[in-house]
Amino acid sequence: MIGRLHHVVLPSRDPRQAAQFWSRILSLPIVADSGDRVIVAANEAAPGLAFQRLAQLELADRGEHPDREQGRPDAPVLQILVNDLAYAIDEVWRAGCHPIEGRDDLFADPDGNRFRLIPRVVPPPPEPHAWRRFVAIGDSVSEGMVDPDGRGQWIGWSDRFAAHISTSQTEPLEYANLAISGYRVHDIKTQQFDAALAMEPDLLSIVGGVNDVISLRPDFDQIEADLEVMFARARAKGITVITFTFPDISRVNPLATVVRDRLRTLNAITRRLAWEHGVLFVDFEYIDVAGDPRVYGEDRLHINTLGHVRVAAGMAWLLGLPGFDRSWAVGIDDQPGETSGGATDHPRAGARSHLDWARRHFGPWVVAGLRGKEYSQGKECKRPALTHVEVRPDE
């Protein structure tokens, strides 16, 4: 023997982000971090994965995604031995990666490095968890806009998700929703977060940032600082925190490309902080059905009832609730009998359709954001106090 394996070095655009991803996947700590070189290993003396920032691999801003979905075909494929393939695939999805090349066992990490999951043995199923209090904070997305209940109120994914939790356990669930349309991340932090913590939840959803994205000069440093404070403080109290990224809405209408890059920046911040603080998230940016025009309402900005149903199912899957699998991510055409009531017209409907939509919906939305005007002026949240969840048949 002339020596032993030290580290496998992988090129990386963002070594810290890549290391955070693999730290979660392998349940190994980050043992060294110099900014340009970050190492994941069992300890400082053990071999591991080293992520090295290489100048020649830095990507210029071309206004397009890195080819994460297809990986880098010329790169080696890492083989990850797993106890339960189905469980491991779920965890990889929860970490923000999805299958490539049409295979359910082959993935690419945030830098495009491919890895394959190799099954070993099946562990016993996890013990069911009973949730006591769920609080949702955020903006119109969590408030439930464009998911009417027929009585003048919104339902939304948060309400539907709370119903899923309640029906999955025998213990009662208390639920509050402090979300208000128009709020930016700083508003959520200063006007909702402390109130949510005072309710002593064991489950907290924090979703926001789109209203920041449409403002004249979104302050991404402030967004990052506010999200980090909320994630860190909630996790320090032992609260399970859930969130999600946003899809590219330019698929719903090409005129929305004006906010595409900003949404990607917001998603990158959310994704990195979630990995860093142990926040659970669904990466809707890379879920094809999340950008399907049929899951959006007439305004092409908010998801409709079908969209809220899908998001609620995705969050239930994220939490591991019994009876939920990855079918929430399947295309609409592959779900027989599923309807998309209230959906917008198709983006190929023509230029006149796009212009009419921009005049009636997108233009006023952007103008309000540029002026810093909130839709929520004088409005109260719909569920300000914890109440027991009562599940209706239609939920």
GROMACS .gro file of C-alpha atoms in nm, residues 86-342:
model
  257
   86ALA     CA    1  -3.817   0.458  -0.239
   87TYR     CA    2  -3.737   0.639   0.086
   88ALA     CA    3  -3.403   0.762  -0.052
   89ILE     CA    4  -3.567   0.899  -0.367
   90ASP     CA    5  -3.815   1.089  -0.151
   91GLU     CA    6  -3.528   1.238   0.052
   92VAL     CA    7  -3.337   1.338  -0.260
   93TRP     CA    8  -3.647   1.512  -0.392
   94ARG     CA    9  -3.689   1.688  -0.059
   95ALA     CA   10  -3.329   1.809  -0.089
   96GLY     CA   11  -3.413   1.972  -0.421
   97CYS     CA   12  -3.292   1.721  -0.685
   98HIS     CA   13  -3.499   1.529  -0.935
   99PRO     CA   14  -3.443   1.239  -1.179
  100ILE     CA   15  -3.250   1.287  -1.503
  101GLU     CA   16  -3.257   1.091  -1.826
  102GLY     CA   17  -3.604   0.961  -1.743
  103ARG     CA   18  -3.474   0.735  -1.467
  104ASP     CA   19  -3.592   0.724  -1.109
  105ASP     CA   20  -3.252   0.631  -0.961
  106LEU     CA   21  -3.020   0.876  -1.145
  107PHE     CA   22  -2.988   1.237  -1.026
  108ALA     CA   23  -2.771   1.545  -1.057
  109ASP     CA   24  -2.654   1.757  -0.766
  110PRO     CA   25  -2.664   2.142  -0.774
  111ASP     CA   26  -2.343   2.147  -0.983
  112GLY     CA   27  -2.461   1.883  -1.230
  113ASN     CA   28  -2.253   1.599  -1.082
  114ARG     CA   29  -2.448   1.279  -1.144
  115PHE     CA   30  -2.517   1.021  -0.875
  116ARG     CA   31  -2.705   0.693  -0.864
  117LEU     CA   32  -2.894   0.545  -0.571
  118ILE     CA   33  -2.812   0.177  -0.512
  119PRO     CA   34  -3.060  -0.010  -0.285
  120ARG     CA   35  -2.937  -0.231  -0.002
  121VAL     CA   36  -3.202  -0.334   0.255
  122VAL     CA   37  -3.543  -0.204   0.360
  123PRO     CA   38  -3.557  -0.047   0.707
  124PRO     CA   39  -3.869  -0.058   0.925
  125PRO     CA   40  -4.122   0.220   0.854
  126PRO     CA   41  -4.078   0.537   1.062
  127GLU     CA   42  -4.298   0.595   1.363
  128PRO     CA   43  -4.592   0.828   1.287
  129HIS     CA   44  -4.561   1.180   1.423
  130ALA     CA   45  -4.851   1.369   1.579
  131TRP     CA   46  -4.857   1.746   1.520
  132ARG     CA   47  -5.011   1.977   1.779
  133ARG     CA   48  -5.002   2.327   1.632
  134PHE     CA   49  -4.949   2.443   1.273
  135VAL     CA   50  -4.906   2.812   1.190
  136ALA     CA   51  -4.874   2.953   0.837
  137ILE     CA   52  -4.715   3.294   0.769
  138GLY     CA   53  -4.659   3.465   0.437
  139ASP     CA   54  -4.843   3.649   0.160
  140SER     CA   55  -5.130   3.577  -0.081
  141VAL     CA   56  -4.987   3.236  -0.171
  142SER     CA   57  -5.039   3.109   0.184
  143GLU     CA   58  -5.354   3.313   0.232
  144GLY     CA   59  -5.509   3.101  -0.044
  145MET     CA   60  -5.603   3.349  -0.316
  146VAL     CA   61  -5.786   3.208  -0.620
  147ASP     CA   62  -5.909   2.904  -0.425
  148PRO     CA   63  -6.263   3.015  -0.327
  149ASP     CA   64  -6.475   2.823  -0.079
  150GLY     CA   65  -6.806   2.937  -0.228
  151ARG     CA   66  -6.884   3.148   0.080
  152GLY     CA   67  -6.670   3.450   0.002
  153GLN     CA   68  -6.346   3.322   0.160
  154TRP     CA   69  -6.029   3.162   0.035
  155ILE     CA   70  -5.930   2.805   0.117
  156GLY     CA   71  -5.572   2.769  -0.010
  157TRP     CA   72  -5.299   2.511   0.024
  158SER     CA   73  -5.237   2.590   0.392
  159ASP     CA   74  -5.595   2.509   0.490
  160ARG     CA   75  -5.594   2.196   0.278
  161PHE     CA   76  -5.258   2.090   0.421
  162ALA     CA   77  -5.387   2.139   0.775
  163ALA     CA   78  -5.683   1.917   0.685
  164HIS     CA   79  -5.445   1.648   0.557
  165ILE     CA   80  -5.255   1.656   0.886
  166SER     CA   81  -5.574   1.642   1.090
  167THR     CA   82  -5.712   1.340   0.903
  168SER     CA   83  -5.380   1.154   0.930
  169GLN     CA   84  -5.371   1.149   1.311
  170THR     CA   85  -5.602   1.084   1.602
  171GLU     CA   86  -5.473   1.377   1.809
  172PRO     CA   87  -5.640   1.716   1.747
  173LEU     CA   88  -5.456   1.979   1.544
  174GLU     CA   89  -5.471   2.352   1.611
  175TYR     CA   90  -5.409   2.580   1.313
  176ALA     CA   91  -5.363   2.954   1.253
  177ASN     CA   92  -5.298   3.139   0.927
  178LEU     CA   93  -5.143   3.486   0.962
  179ALA     CA   94  -5.066   3.533   0.591
  180ILE     CA   95  -5.176   3.858   0.424
  181SER     CA   96  -5.161   3.934   0.051
  182GLY     CA   97  -4.909   4.197  -0.052
  183TYR     CA   98  -4.665   4.133   0.230
  184ARG     CA   99  -4.294   4.124   0.156
  185VAL     CA  100  -4.042   3.910   0.343
  186HIS     CA  101  -3.951   4.193   0.581
  187ASP     CA  102  -4.322   4.246   0.659
  188ILE     CA  103  -4.361   3.876   0.730
  189LYS     CA  104  -4.066   3.886   0.968
  190THR     CA  105  -4.164   4.204   1.153
  191GLN     CA  106  -4.545   4.165   1.161
  192GLN     CA  107  -4.614   3.790   1.155
  193PHE     CA  108  -4.313   3.591   1.274
  194ASP     CA  109  -4.308   3.686   1.643
  195ALA     CA  110  -4.684   3.638   1.667
  196ALA     CA  111  -4.641   3.293   1.514
  197LEU     CA  112  -4.368   3.198   1.762
  198ALA     CA  113  -4.586   3.315   2.052
  199MET     CA  114  -4.837   3.045   1.952
  200GLU     CA  115  -4.568   2.782   2.024
  201PRO     CA  116  -4.619   2.581   1.704
  202ASP     CA  117  -4.438   2.258   1.636
  203LEU     CA  118  -4.492   2.313   1.262
  204LEU     CA  119  -4.444   2.649   1.086
  205SER     CA  120  -4.466   2.736   0.716
  206ILE     CA  121  -4.275   3.042   0.594
  207VAL     CA  122  -4.342   3.129   0.230
  208GLY     CA  123  -4.283   3.468   0.070
  209GLY     CA  124  -4.070   3.685  -0.154
  210VAL     CA  125  -4.270   3.724  -0.473
  211ASN     CA  126  -4.385   4.074  -0.374
  212ASP     CA  127  -4.020   4.164  -0.318
  213VAL     CA  128  -3.933   4.029  -0.662
  214ILE     CA  129  -4.173   4.266  -0.841
  215SER     CA  130  -4.056   4.576  -0.652
  216LEU     CA  131  -3.844   4.839  -0.827
  217ARG     CA  132  -3.519   4.738  -0.656
  218PRO     CA  133  -3.557   4.415  -0.460
  219ASP     CA  134  -3.310   4.403  -0.173
  220PHE     CA  135  -3.196   4.042  -0.187
  221ASP     CA  136  -2.949   4.098   0.097
  222GLN     CA  137  -3.238   4.203   0.321
  223ILE     CA  138  -3.450   3.912   0.200
  224GLU     CA  139  -3.169   3.672   0.284
  225ALA     CA  140  -3.111   3.828   0.625
  226ASP     CA  141  -3.481   3.815   0.715
  227LEU     CA  142  -3.526   3.456   0.598
  228GLU     CA  143  -3.215   3.349   0.785
  229VAL     CA  144  -3.337   3.506   1.109
  230MET     CA  145  -3.677   3.336   1.079
  231PHE     CA  146  -3.534   2.997   0.982
  232ALA     CA  147  -3.266   3.006   1.252
  233ARG     CA  148  -3.487   3.127   1.538
  234ALA     CA  149  -3.767   2.881   1.459
  235ARG     CA  150  -3.530   2.586   1.423
  236ALA     CA  151  -3.351   2.682   1.746
  237LYS     CA  152  -3.685   2.636   1.923
  238GLY     CA  153  -3.720   2.287   1.780
  239ILE     CA  154  -3.994   2.389   1.535
  240THR     CA  155  -4.025   2.198   1.208
  241VAL     CA  156  -4.017   2.464   0.935
  242ILE     CA  157  -4.145   2.407   0.580
  243THR     CA  158  -4.129   2.625   0.269
  244PHE     CA  159  -4.101   2.601  -0.110
  245THR     CA  160  -3.943   2.766  -0.412
  246PHE     CA  161  -4.139   2.923  -0.699
  247PRO     CA  162  -4.174   2.805  -1.061
  248ASP     CA  163  -4.097   3.008  -1.371
  249ILE     CA  164  -4.429   3.183  -1.442
  250SER     CA  165  -4.308   3.287  -1.789
  251ARG     CA  166  -4.441   2.948  -1.897
  252VAL     CA  167  -4.785   3.074  -1.801
  253ASN     CA  168  -4.731   3.394  -1.998
  254PRO     CA  169  -4.410   3.488  -2.185
  255LEU     CA  170  -4.447   3.853  -2.081
  256ALA     CA  171  -4.356   3.749  -1.726
  257THR     CA  172  -3.992   3.691  -1.826
  258VAL     CA  173  -3.923   4.029  -1.666
  259VAL     CA  174  -3.920   3.861  -1.323
  260ARG     CA  175  -3.765   3.526  -1.419
  261ASP     CA  176  -3.409   3.597  -1.308
  262ARG     CA  177  -3.528   3.760  -0.987
  263LEU     CA  178  -3.737   3.455  -0.901
  264ARG     CA  179  -3.434   3.234  -0.956
  265THR     CA  180  -3.230   3.450  -0.721
  266LEU     CA  181  -3.503   3.427  -0.456
  267ASN     CA  182  -3.518   3.050  -0.502
  268ALA     CA  183  -3.141   3.014  -0.470
  269ILE     CA  184  -3.148   3.206  -0.141
  270THR     CA  185  -3.438   2.999  -0.006
  271ARG     CA  186  -3.278   2.673  -0.113
  272ARG     CA  187  -2.939   2.747   0.040
  273LEU     CA  188  -3.079   2.872   0.371
  274ALA     CA  189  -3.315   2.574   0.393
  275TRP     CA  190  -3.023   2.333   0.354
  276GLU     CA  191  -2.818   2.528   0.606
  277HIS     CA  192  -3.086   2.541   0.878
  278GLY     CA  193  -3.258   2.207   0.828
  279VAL     CA  194  -3.575   2.357   0.682
  280LEU     CA  195  -3.788   2.118   0.476
  281PHE     CA  196  -3.882   2.243   0.130
  282VAL     CA  197  -4.037   2.144  -0.201
  283ASP     CA  198  -3.835   2.271  -0.497
  284PHE     CA  199  -4.119   2.376  -0.727
  285GLU     CA  200  -3.873   2.556  -0.953
  286TYR     CA  201  -3.778   2.217  -1.097
  287ILE     CA  202  -4.125   2.057  -1.095
  288ASP     CA  203  -4.271   2.075  -1.446
  289VAL     CA  204  -4.637   2.074  -1.344
  290ALA     CA  205  -4.582   2.378  -1.117
  291GLY     CA  206  -4.545   2.591  -1.429
  292ASP     CA  207  -4.839   2.439  -1.616
  293PRO     CA  208  -5.085   2.717  -1.715
  294ARG     CA  209  -5.375   2.496  -1.605
  295VAL     CA  210  -5.283   2.531  -1.236
  296TYR     CA  211  -5.311   2.911  -1.249
  297GLY     CA  212  -5.610   3.139  -1.221
  298GLU     CA  213  -5.726   3.399  -1.469
  299ASP     CA  214  -5.471   3.649  -1.339
  300ARG     CA  215  -5.187   3.405  -1.432
  301LEU     CA  216  -5.015   3.509  -1.110
  302HIS     CA  217  -5.183   3.300  -0.842
  303ILE     CA  218  -5.240   2.925  -0.848
  304ASN     CA  219  -5.602   2.816  -0.876
  305THR     CA  220  -5.784   2.547  -0.680
  306LEU     CA  221  -5.603   2.268  -0.865
  307GLY     CA  222  -5.272   2.439  -0.790
  308HIS     CA  223  -5.352   2.468  -0.420
  309VAL     CA  224  -5.460   2.103  -0.411
  310ARG     CA  225  -5.127   2.001  -0.567
  311VAL     CA  226  -4.921   2.218  -0.331
  312ALA     CA  227  -5.106   2.084  -0.026
  313ALA     CA  228  -5.040   1.727  -0.141
  314GLY     CA  229  -4.675   1.812  -0.202
  315MET     CA  230  -4.635   1.950   0.148
  316ALA     CA  231  -4.812   1.647   0.294
  317TRP     CA  232  -4.565   1.426   0.106
  318LEU     CA  233  -4.278   1.645   0.229
  319LEU     CA  234  -4.389   1.586   0.586
  320GLY     CA  235  -4.424   1.212   0.525
  321LEU     CA  236  -4.795   1.196   0.600
  322PRO     CA  237  -4.941   0.848   0.537
  323GLY     CA  238  -5.116   0.804   0.203
  324PHE     CA  239  -4.916   1.069   0.016
  325ASP     CA  240  -4.657   0.990  -0.250
  326ARG     CA  241  -4.497   1.186  -0.536
  327SER     CA  242  -4.814   1.181  -0.749
  328TRP     CA  243  -4.855   1.554  -0.672
  329ALA     CA  244  -4.567   1.613  -0.918
  330VAL     CA  245  -4.720   1.410  -1.202
  331GLY     CA  246  -4.838   1.602  -1.508
  332ILE     CA  247  -5.206   1.694  -1.528
  333ASP     CA  248  -5.256   1.484  -1.839
  334ASP     CA  249  -5.131   1.181  -1.646
  335GLN     CA  250  -5.394   1.221  -1.372
  336PRO     CA  251  -5.725   1.095  -1.517
  337GLY     CA  252  -6.030   1.276  -1.388
  338GLU     CA  253  -5.838   1.571  -1.247
  339THR     CA  254  -5.996   1.906  -1.332
  340SER     CA  255  -5.842   2.249  -1.345
  341GLY     CA  256  -6.144   2.470  -1.286
  342GLY     CA  257  -6.075   2.840  -1.313
   0.00000   0.00000   0.00000
